[in-house]
Each structure stands twice: as structure tokens, then as C-alpha cells.
């Protein structure tokens, strides 16, 4: 036992220089990165703080018609029964962003409300003419200052146009779902007919 | 002095320095994955200080188009453990797309409702733009999201190339 302790002591003495350099270097690296990190995140003299980071990027998931109908469970997906002439249903995409929320938050929210389905209807004669129709359980609000309150499909909704770029947007909440449309290079009359056929 | 430096670069000493570097790296990995540096994962923890959260956003499509831009969000919580967060301004800058063509879609702040801003809609990803958002959001399940059409035809392109760049705000 005494021999073992003596052997260990000799090994430690021998490796002391290694340990000394190792610990000094490790503590210096951690201290330096800690100081730099704290400085970057610290409030400036007037109390304002700058923090950098990286967003989380996800891709839209492409769905078929049957998959789209199942997204909202018992709530039926409402689709237009009338499309403008030469328009066809080109694609359906799905966005579910809740994975970015931590587990504690996800456990407390109704994740169904975050799901959204967007269907693109495109004009076969002009591929810059299309209607994007988004459905979501959560209420959608257009926040732009020039968005107008209107009556649409019998409920209060919103309207915004960007005429110089050829875009028109509508938003309304009916039947337990938000309906949000952005259309490009499509006449407002055709868009209204499309909206009125959504059931 | 030269002899001292030569001594320090002996093989045994280089092993100590390398072990220290590896240990520091492993400690960082553990802390990173345990959310100690969660700011780097798209999650921020607002407090009562007026703060600007600057995030780099990057993505690609299946055909090899890549995009990148900076987005900064100026926010302030109502306390150091906020129940609400005020978004005063959002700014995009330094955007690139290779090949060119990627465009912004809708910008959203999502808490109990989905608040959409069309100020960036169909703008090139290279657009530098500041928008006063002036919105007080509820903490709880709060995140912001910029839609990007990562397609050389931008908004007119394939929906399969839509990307969503998100950051979440939560309390520790």
C-alpha cells in the first residue's frame, strides 16, 4: 500500500509539468471565450444589448390532396369550388413550425393551431399569374398599416393590394379556420369569385 | 527567449496544449447542446433591456441555389422574466443568392395569433429594409419567421423551394 502511494506520488510529480501546462491552457481558453462571449452579449452604456445567433431553417413539405385533408384532423379543409379560367391546382405545401419551441412550451400549446397548408393555383397561360391559398387554425392578421378592414364571405376580414407589383391579399376567419390569399397578376373579380366559392 | 520558446514546443508540451484544446472543445459542445449557448440555436431569452437580436439566415434548394441574409429584430421585454415582448423594428440586410433570384415572402410574428407583414413580400433577398413593427407579443409560444422563396424564379418558382427561417423567444 505504501509502495503504491509512493509510486503514484512519483508519477504525479513526473507528470506535474504536463498537468500544469494542461490546466493553465484550459483555464485560459475557457476564460477568454467566456470574456469574449460576455462582452458581445453585454448591454452597452445606455442599456441596449446586441446578441447574435443563427435562425433555424426548415423546408416546406409537399403534400398530396389526401394528406392535406388530414392536416386539420376533424376540421374539414375548405376548398374553392370555382377556379378562374385556365387555372389549375399546381402544388400543396405544409408548414409546421412548432419544432423550434422547446419541449416545455410545446407541451402547453395546441400544436394543431400552428399547422398551415398552402395551395398554389396557377394560370396555364401565364406562369406569373397565380393564387396562393393558405388555411390555418390560428387566426391570421395582416399587420401592414395600409391593410383595410372589409366584409368577406359574410365575416370581417382584411384586404391589401400592392398594385405596382401586381399583388392582392385577403384574410378572413370562418368555419374554425383562417383563410389567407395572396394572388399575383390575377384580376380582383376572379379572386373574389374564387373566395366566394370556398366552402 | 528563443530557448524558452523552443522548450515550449517540445512534443510533450504540445500534447498538453492539444489536450487542453480538445477538453475546451468538448466542454463547449456539452454546454452548447445543453442550451447554455442556446442563442446560437435560434432561441433567445429577452429581458427588460432593449435588445437587438441579429441572426444569420441561410438555406438552399434541391437544385443547388443557396441564399443568405441577416435579420435583426429590436425587442424589449416588460421585465427580466417577461410575459410580453415589444417588437419595435425588424431589419433585413446583406442578402445574397447564388444563383440570383431568391425572394422574401411573408414575415410573421406568431404568439396567440399569426401576425403577418407583407413589407418584404416578393422583394429580392438582397433587399436592405427596416420596418417598424410596433407590436407587443405574448411570451409563451412566441416565434418570428421569414418565408424565403429559394428559387431562381423567386415567388413565381416552385413551392417545394419555400423555406422558413425562424427564431423563438422564451424565458429561461
Tab-separated table of C-alpha atoms in Angstrom:
chain	number	residue	atom	x	y	z
A	1	UNK	CA	0.000	0.000	0.000
A	2	UNK	CA	2.749	2.456	0.943
A	3	UNK	CA	4.665	1.422	-2.181
A	4	UNK	CA	1.618	2.127	-4.286
A	5	UNK	CA	1.153	5.597	-2.785
A	6	UNK	CA	4.855	6.308	-3.339
A	7	UNK	CA	4.576	5.118	-6.958
A	8	UNK	CA	1.539	7.308	-7.563
A	9	UNK	CA	3.303	10.312	-5.987
A	10	UNK	CA	6.288	9.787	-8.294
A	11	UNK	CA	4.009	9.547	-11.342
A	12	UNK	CA	2.198	12.743	-10.330
A	13	UNK	CA	5.495	14.593	-9.753
A	14	UNK	CA	6.731	13.382	-13.131
A	15	UNK	CA	3.563	14.494	-14.891
A	16	UNK	CA	3.293	17.764	-12.945
A	17	UNK	CA	4.669	19.785	-15.834
A	18	UNK	CA	2.137	18.205	-18.193
A	19	UNK	CA	-0.727	18.878	-15.763
A	20	UNK	CA	0.429	22.451	-15.123
A	21	UNK	CA	0.523	23.326	-18.825
A	22	UNK	CA	-2.749	21.476	-19.487
A	23	UNK	CA	-4.655	23.274	-16.709
A	24	UNK	CA	-3.233	26.731	-17.440
A	25	UNK	CA	-4.064	26.380	-21.150
A	26	UNK	CA	-7.570	25.003	-20.469
A	27	UNK	CA	-8.455	27.730	-17.964
A	28	UNK	CA	-7.072	30.435	-20.293
A	29	UNK	CA	-9.138	29.195	-23.276
A	30	UNK	CA	-12.345	28.963	-21.215
A	31	UNK	CA	-11.748	32.364	-19.607
A	32	UNK	CA	-11.017	34.016	-22.964
A	33	UNK	CA	-14.095	32.584	-24.675
A	34	UNK	CA	-16.168	33.474	-21.615
A	35	UNK	CA	-14.912	37.081	-21.628
A	36	UNK	CA	-15.500	37.469	-25.383
A	37	UNK	CA	-18.975	35.933	-25.134
A	38	UNK	CA	-19.963	38.113	-22.177
A	39	UNK	CA	-18.654	41.246	-23.897
A	40	UNK	CA	-20.626	40.503	-27.042
A	41	UNK	CA	-23.817	39.895	-25.092
A	42	UNK	CA	-23.426	42.674	-22.561
A	43	UNK	CA	-25.576	45.793	-22.561
A	44	UNK	CA	-23.772	48.887	-23.765
A	45	UNK	CA	-23.559	52.031	-21.633
A	46	UNK	CA	-27.098	53.114	-22.488
A	47	UNK	CA	-28.519	49.698	-21.532
A	48	UNK	CA	-29.026	48.412	-25.087
A	49	UNK	CA	-27.891	44.905	-25.829
A	50	UNK	CA	-26.801	43.214	-29.048
A	51	UNK	CA	-26.976	39.451	-29.347
A	52	UNK	CA	-26.028	37.388	-32.372
A	53	UNK	CA	-27.191	33.984	-33.399
A	54	UNK	CA	-28.431	31.794	-36.206
A	55	UNK	CA	-32.014	31.102	-37.189
A	56	UNK	CA	-33.385	27.612	-37.724
A	57	UNK	CA	-34.375	26.942	-41.347
A	58	UNK	CA	-36.883	24.327	-42.442
A	59	UNK	CA	-38.273	23.347	-45.813
A	60	UNK	CA	-41.888	23.358	-46.884
A	61	UNK	CA	-43.235	19.814	-47.043
A	62	UNK	CA	-45.026	18.940	-50.291
A	63	UNK	CA	-48.351	17.128	-49.753
A	64	UNK	CA	-50.894	15.391	-51.942
A	65	UNK	CA	-54.607	16.218	-51.711
A	66	UNK	CA	-55.444	13.400	-49.278
A	67	UNK	CA	-52.579	14.319	-46.930
A	68	UNK	CA	-53.685	17.957	-46.996
A	69	UNK	CA	-57.232	16.987	-45.963
A	70	UNK	CA	-55.848	15.125	-42.925
A	71	UNK	CA	-53.727	18.017	-41.609
A	72	UNK	CA	-56.515	19.647	-39.623
A	73	UNK	CA	-57.994	16.434	-38.270
A	74	UNK	CA	-61.734	16.716	-37.708
A	75	UNK	CA	-61.872	20.247	-39.124
A	76	UNK	CA	-62.612	19.948	-42.809
A	77	UNK	CA	-60.255	21.702	-45.218
A	78	UNK	CA	-62.325	24.172	-47.213
A	79	UNK	CA	-61.500	24.346	-50.909
A	80	UNK	CA	-62.719	26.587	-53.730
A	81	UNK	CA	-65.320	25.048	-55.999
A	82	UNK	CA	-64.643	27.589	-58.738
A	83	UNK	CA	-61.258	28.359	-60.248
A	84	UNK	CA	-60.578	31.206	-62.690
A	85	UNK	CA	-60.427	30.101	-66.336
A	86	UNK	CA	-57.142	28.304	-67.204
A	87	UNK	CA	-56.178	27.921	-63.530
A	88	UNK	CA	-55.249	24.519	-62.098
A	89	UNK	CA	-54.136	23.247	-58.709
A	90	UNK	CA	-50.352	23.062	-59.057
A	91	UNK	CA	-48.995	22.180	-55.601
A	92	UNK	CA	-49.769	21.880	-51.906
A	93	UNK	CA	-47.223	22.651	-49.187
A	94	UNK	CA	-47.309	22.286	-45.417
A	95	UNK	CA	-45.604	24.303	-42.682
A	96	UNK	CA	-45.467	23.192	-39.068
A	97	UNK	CA	-43.071	25.369	-37.119
A	98	UNK	CA	-43.528	24.099	-33.565
A	99	UNK	CA	-40.272	22.131	-33.502
A	100	UNK	CA	-38.409	25.371	-32.791
A	101	UNK	CA	-40.253	25.743	-29.492
A	102	UNK	CA	-38.698	23.916	-26.594
A	103	UNK	CA	-40.367	20.814	-25.150
A	104	UNK	CA	-41.855	22.606	-22.149
A	105	UNK	CA	-43.588	25.144	-24.378
A	106	UNK	CA	-44.742	22.542	-26.923
A	107	UNK	CA	-46.377	20.549	-24.136
A	108	UNK	CA	-48.529	23.554	-23.162
A	109	UNK	CA	-49.722	24.740	-26.584
A	110	UNK	CA	-52.188	23.356	-29.078
A	111	UNK	CA	-49.714	22.472	-31.846
A	112	UNK	CA	-52.628	21.960	-34.247
A	113	UNK	CA	-53.066	25.734	-34.358
A	114	UNK	CA	-49.594	26.253	-35.839
A	115	UNK	CA	-50.079	23.981	-38.841
A	116	UNK	CA	-50.727	25.664	-42.178
A	117	UNK	CA	-51.441	24.364	-45.656
A	118	UNK	CA	-50.844	26.485	-48.788
A	119	UNK	CA	-52.253	25.517	-52.159
A	120	UNK	CA	-50.983	27.214	-55.306
A	121	UNK	CA	-53.345	27.559	-58.248
A	122	UNK	CA	-51.512	28.655	-61.377
A	123	UNK	CA	-52.615	30.086	-64.720
A	124	UNK	CA	-51.571	27.726	-67.529
A	125	UNK	CA	-51.309	30.641	-69.970
A	126	UNK	CA	-49.163	32.880	-67.742
A	127	UNK	CA	-46.927	31.334	-65.090
A	128	UNK	CA	-46.579	34.674	-63.287
A	129	UNK	CA	-50.329	34.623	-62.633
A	130	UNK	CA	-51.318	32.512	-59.622
A	131	UNK	CA	-53.309	32.348	-56.380
A	132	UNK	CA	-51.783	31.079	-53.109
A	133	UNK	CA	-54.498	29.971	-50.698
A	134	UNK	CA	-53.401	29.290	-47.091
A	135	UNK	CA	-55.512	27.618	-44.425
A	136	UNK	CA	-54.599	27.672	-40.730
A	137	UNK	CA	-56.441	27.095	-37.433
A	138	UNK	CA	-54.735	30.071	-35.786
A	139	UNK	CA	-56.163	33.485	-36.645
A	140	UNK	CA	-54.126	35.329	-39.284
A	141	UNK	CA	-53.910	39.135	-39.145
A	142	UNK	CA	-52.350	41.393	-41.791
A	143	UNK	CA	-50.360	43.968	-39.823
A	144	UNK	CA	-49.472	46.371	-42.643
A	145	UNK	CA	-50.722	49.868	-41.851
A	146	UNK	CA	-52.474	50.176	-45.224
A	147	UNK	CA	-54.420	46.899	-44.822
A	148	UNK	CA	-58.162	47.644	-44.978
A	149	UNK	CA	-60.939	46.069	-42.927
A	150	UNK	CA	-63.614	44.615	-45.170
A	151	UNK	CA	-66.577	42.240	-45.123
A	152	UNK	CA	-65.745	38.996	-46.914
A	153	UNK	CA	-67.796	35.801	-47.149
A	154	UNK	CA	-70.090	37.253	-44.509
A	155	UNK	CA	-67.390	37.874	-41.908
A	156	UNK	CA	-64.941	40.664	-41.073
A	157	UNK	CA	-61.667	40.307	-42.933
A	158	UNK	CA	-58.766	42.273	-44.358
A	159	UNK	CA	-57.578	43.372	-47.768
A	160	UNK	CA	-54.274	44.744	-49.031
A	161	UNK	CA	-53.059	45.416	-52.553
A	162	UNK	CA	-49.573	46.149	-53.891
A	163	UNK	CA	-50.673	47.364	-57.347
A	164	UNK	CA	-47.199	48.329	-58.581
A	165	UNK	CA	-46.149	44.688	-58.225
A	166	UNK	CA	-49.489	43.114	-59.114
A	167	UNK	CA	-50.260	41.507	-55.730
A	168	UNK	CA	-53.547	41.366	-53.846
A	169	UNK	CA	-54.036	39.817	-50.388
A	170	UNK	CA	-57.173	38.832	-48.472
A	171	UNK	CA	-57.571	37.365	-44.994
A	172	UNK	CA	-60.672	36.169	-43.128
A	173	UNK	CA	-61.628	33.719	-40.372
A	174	UNK	CA	-64.600	31.414	-40.853
A	175	UNK	CA	-65.614	27.846	-40.042
A	176	UNK	CA	-62.882	27.481	-37.399
A	177	UNK	CA	-60.148	28.242	-39.908
A	178	UNK	CA	-58.151	31.236	-41.123
A	179	UNK	CA	-58.152	31.744	-44.869
A	180	UNK	CA	-55.331	33.806	-46.365
A	181	UNK	CA	-54.923	34.533	-50.047
A	182	UNK	CA	-52.146	36.217	-51.961
A	183	UNK	CA	-52.645	36.418	-55.709
A	184	UNK	CA	-50.350	37.767	-58.397
A	185	UNK	CA	-51.345	39.176	-61.792
A	186	UNK	CA	-54.930	37.984	-61.312
A	187	UNK	CA	-57.904	40.323	-61.563
A	188	UNK	CA	-59.704	41.177	-58.354
A	189	UNK	CA	-63.018	39.956	-59.839
A	190	UNK	CA	-61.577	36.476	-60.404
A	191	UNK	CA	-60.122	36.447	-56.893
A	192	UNK	CA	-63.493	37.397	-55.374
A	193	UNK	CA	-65.228	34.611	-57.321
A	194	UNK	CA	-62.566	32.211	-56.054
A	195	UNK	CA	-63.063	33.370	-52.465
A	196	UNK	CA	-66.848	33.191	-52.640
A	197	UNK	CA	-66.628	29.597	-53.851
A	198	UNK	CA	-64.589	28.486	-50.799
A	199	UNK	CA	-66.798	26.181	-48.760
B	1	UNK	CA	13.808	33.780	-25.037
B	2	UNK	CA	14.284	31.644	-28.119
B	3	UNK	CA	15.358	28.703	-25.975
B	4	UNK	CA	12.248	29.157	-23.842
B	5	UNK	CA	10.039	29.079	-26.928
B	6	UNK	CA	11.891	26.025	-28.248
B	7	UNK	CA	11.324	24.284	-24.909
B	8	UNK	CA	7.595	25.021	-25.005
B	9	UNK	CA	7.305	23.436	-28.451
B	10	UNK	CA	8.679	20.126	-27.267
B	11	UNK	CA	6.489	17.162	-28.124
B	12	UNK	CA	5.397	16.544	-24.519
B	13	UNK	CA	4.305	20.159	-24.092
B	14	UNK	CA	2.454	20.149	-27.417
B	15	UNK	CA	0.466	17.166	-26.122
B	16	UNK	CA	-0.598	19.194	-23.021
B	17	UNK	CA	-1.724	22.112	-25.186
B	18	UNK	CA	-3.596	19.802	-27.578
B	19	UNK	CA	-5.359	18.006	-24.709
B	20	UNK	CA	-6.400	21.362	-23.250
B	21	UNK	CA	-7.830	22.446	-26.626
B	22	UNK	CA	-9.743	19.188	-27.038
B	23	UNK	CA	-11.115	19.452	-23.478
B	24	UNK	CA	-12.218	23.054	-24.075
B	25	UNK	CA	-13.927	21.965	-27.296
B	26	UNK	CA	-15.744	19.083	-25.567
B	27	UNK	CA	-16.890	21.355	-22.729
B	28	UNK	CA	-18.235	23.806	-25.338
B	29	UNK	CA	-20.092	21.007	-27.157
B	30	UNK	CA	-21.730	19.843	-23.918
B	31	UNK	CA	-22.720	23.400	-22.962
B	32	UNK	CA	-23.942	24.127	-26.495
B	33	UNK	CA	-26.188	21.078	-26.598
B	34	UNK	CA	-27.482	21.746	-23.083
B	35	UNK	CA	-28.826	25.126	-24.199
B	36	UNK	CA	-26.238	27.097	-22.277
B	37	UNK	CA	-25.489	28.749	-25.631
B	38	UNK	CA	-28.985	28.329	-26.973
B	39	UNK	CA	-28.845	31.747	-28.597
B	40	UNK	CA	-26.836	30.031	-31.320
B	41	UNK	CA	-29.718	27.595	-31.976
B	42	UNK	CA	-32.324	30.175	-32.885
B	43	UNK	CA	-33.655	30.649	-29.352
B	44	UNK	CA	-33.374	33.948	-27.490
B	45	UNK	CA	-34.177	34.955	-23.938
B	46	UNK	CA	-35.416	38.546	-23.877
B	47	UNK	CA	-35.282	40.651	-20.743
B	48	UNK	CA	-36.080	44.239	-19.773
B	49	UNK	CA	-33.120	45.657	-21.743
B	50	UNK	CA	-33.884	46.986	-25.226
B	51	UNK	CA	-32.106	44.340	-27.306
B	52	UNK	CA	-31.326	43.757	-30.934
B	53	UNK	CA	-31.158	40.106	-31.891
B	54	UNK	CA	-29.155	39.684	-35.078
B	55	UNK	CA	-29.481	36.342	-36.801
B	56	UNK	CA	-27.820	34.969	-39.853
B	57	UNK	CA	-30.228	33.039	-42.053
B	58	UNK	CA	-29.101	30.623	-44.713
B	59	UNK	CA	-30.605	27.867	-46.781
B	60	UNK	CA	-30.597	26.109	-50.099
B	61	UNK	CA	-32.908	24.357	-52.509
B	62	UNK	CA	-32.698	20.935	-54.130
B	63	UNK	CA	-31.160	22.354	-57.319
B	64	UNK	CA	-28.195	23.946	-55.568
B	65	UNK	CA	-29.400	27.529	-55.092
B	66	UNK	CA	-28.078	28.927	-51.818
B	67	UNK	CA	-29.158	32.072	-50.032
B	68	UNK	CA	-28.026	34.011	-47.002
B	69	UNK	CA	-29.092	37.233	-45.269
B	70	UNK	CA	-29.045	38.951	-41.906
B	71	UNK	CA	-32.191	39.717	-39.976
B	72	UNK	CA	-32.204	41.847	-36.842
B	73	UNK	CA	-35.163	42.201	-34.505
B	74	UNK	CA	-35.306	45.005	-31.945
B	75	UNK	CA	-37.282	43.837	-28.933
B	76	UNK	CA	-37.774	44.627	-25.258
B	77	UNK	CA	-39.450	42.541	-22.585
B	78	UNK	CA	-41.715	44.028	-19.924
B	79	UNK	CA	-39.458	42.586	-17.209
B	80	UNK	CA	-36.396	40.397	-16.792
B	81	UNK	CA	-38.736	37.399	-16.953
B	82	UNK	CA	-41.111	38.949	-19.471
B	83	UNK	CA	-44.721	37.995	-20.068
B	84	UNK	CA	-44.811	40.286	-23.109
B	85	UNK	CA	-42.186	41.426	-25.604
B	86	UNK	CA	-42.400	44.595	-27.673
B	87	UNK	CA	-41.112	44.282	-31.260
B	88	UNK	CA	-40.184	47.780	-32.380
B	89	UNK	CA	-38.372	47.092	-35.633
B	90	UNK	CA	-37.212	44.344	-37.963
B	91	UNK	CA	-34.428	44.776	-40.497
B	92	UNK	CA	-33.005	42.641	-43.297
B	93	UNK	CA	-29.608	43.249	-44.869
B	94	UNK	CA	-26.551	41.750	-46.577
B	95	UNK	CA	-28.569	39.234	-48.539
B	96	UNK	CA	-27.098	37.052	-51.280
B	97	UNK	CA	-28.499	34.402	-53.597
B	98	UNK	CA	-26.452	32.113	-55.806
B	99	UNK	CA	-27.684	31.802	-58.465
B	100	UNK	CA	-29.672	35.003	-58.136
B	101	UNK	CA	-33.431	35.139	-57.810
B	102	UNK	CA	-34.353	34.203	-54.237
B	103	UNK	CA	-37.059	36.455	-52.786
B	104	UNK	CA	-38.658	37.136	-49.455
B	105	UNK	CA	-42.222	36.098	-48.715
B	106	UNK	CA	-44.298	36.908	-45.665
B	107	UNK	CA	-42.706	37.919	-42.342
B	108	UNK	CA	-44.637	36.694	-39.286
B	109	UNK	CA	-44.634	37.232	-35.540
B	110	UNK	CA	-46.574	34.346	-34.040
B	111	UNK	CA	-47.797	34.250	-30.452
B	112	UNK	CA	-51.509	33.641	-29.858
B	113	UNK	CA	-52.183	34.834	-33.393
B	114	UNK	CA	-50.266	34.851	-36.663
B	115	UNK	CA	-49.325	38.493	-37.358
B	116	UNK	CA	-48.210	38.901	-40.967
B	117	UNK	CA	-46.224	41.729	-42.521
B	118	UNK	CA	-46.168	41.975	-46.325
B	119	UNK	CA	-43.478	44.674	-46.425
B	120	UNK	CA	-40.844	42.251	-47.756
B	121	UNK	CA	-43.175	40.230	-49.986
B	122	UNK	CA	-41.598	39.480	-53.396
B	123	UNK	CA	-38.579	41.687	-52.571
B	124	UNK	CA	-35.196	40.341	-53.601
B	125	UNK	CA	-33.225	38.618	-50.825
B	126	UNK	CA	-30.586	41.322	-51.350
B	127	UNK	CA	-33.039	43.965	-50.080
B	128	UNK	CA	-31.924	46.094	-47.152
B	129	UNK	CA	-35.099	47.148	-45.406
B	130	UNK	CA	-36.180	48.296	-41.960
B	131	UNK	CA	-39.830	48.005	-40.989
B	132	UNK	CA	-41.324	49.426	-37.789
B	133	UNK	CA	-43.346	46.512	-36.462
B	134	UNK	CA	-44.729	48.189	-33.292
B	135	UNK	CA	-46.255	45.029	-31.876
B	136	UNK	CA	-46.422	43.697	-28.321
B	137	UNK	CA	-46.395	39.909	-28.367
B	138	UNK	CA	-47.260	37.461	-25.633
B	139	UNK	CA	-44.471	35.214	-24.398
B	140	UNK	CA	-45.319	31.554	-24.069
B	141	UNK	CA	-45.093	30.192	-27.585
B	142	UNK	CA	-43.531	33.143	-29.370
B	143	UNK	CA	-41.501	32.942	-32.546
B	144	UNK	CA	-40.803	35.038	-35.628
B	145	UNK	CA	-40.497	33.648	-39.141
B	146	UNK	CA	-39.381	34.938	-42.522
B	147	UNK	CA	-40.517	32.962	-45.563
B	148	UNK	CA	-37.973	32.721	-48.364
B	149	UNK	CA	-38.660	31.548	-51.900
B	150	UNK	CA	-35.319	29.850	-52.533
B	151	UNK	CA	-35.860	29.603	-56.258
B	152	UNK	CA	-34.174	31.394	-59.181
B	153	UNK	CA	-37.697	32.443	-60.224
B	154	UNK	CA	-38.400	33.725	-56.716
B	155	UNK	CA	-42.078	33.937	-55.808
B	156	UNK	CA	-43.025	32.568	-59.250
B	157	UNK	CA	-40.964	29.431	-58.731
B	158	UNK	CA	-41.748	26.007	-57.294
B	159	UNK	CA	-43.469	25.853	-53.900
B	160	UNK	CA	-41.173	22.980	-52.948
B	161	UNK	CA	-38.392	25.593	-52.680
B	162	UNK	CA	-40.119	27.578	-49.952
B	163	UNK	CA	-38.009	27.900	-46.788
B	164	UNK	CA	-38.878	29.195	-43.335
B	165	UNK	CA	-36.235	30.970	-41.216
B	166	UNK	CA	-37.369	31.020	-37.599
B	167	UNK	CA	-36.234	32.218	-34.194
B	168	UNK	CA	-38.035	31.589	-30.931
B	169	UNK	CA	-38.274	33.773	-27.834
B	170	UNK	CA	-38.670	32.142	-24.455
B	171	UNK	CA	-37.823	32.504	-20.760
B	172	UNK	CA	-35.001	30.524	-19.182
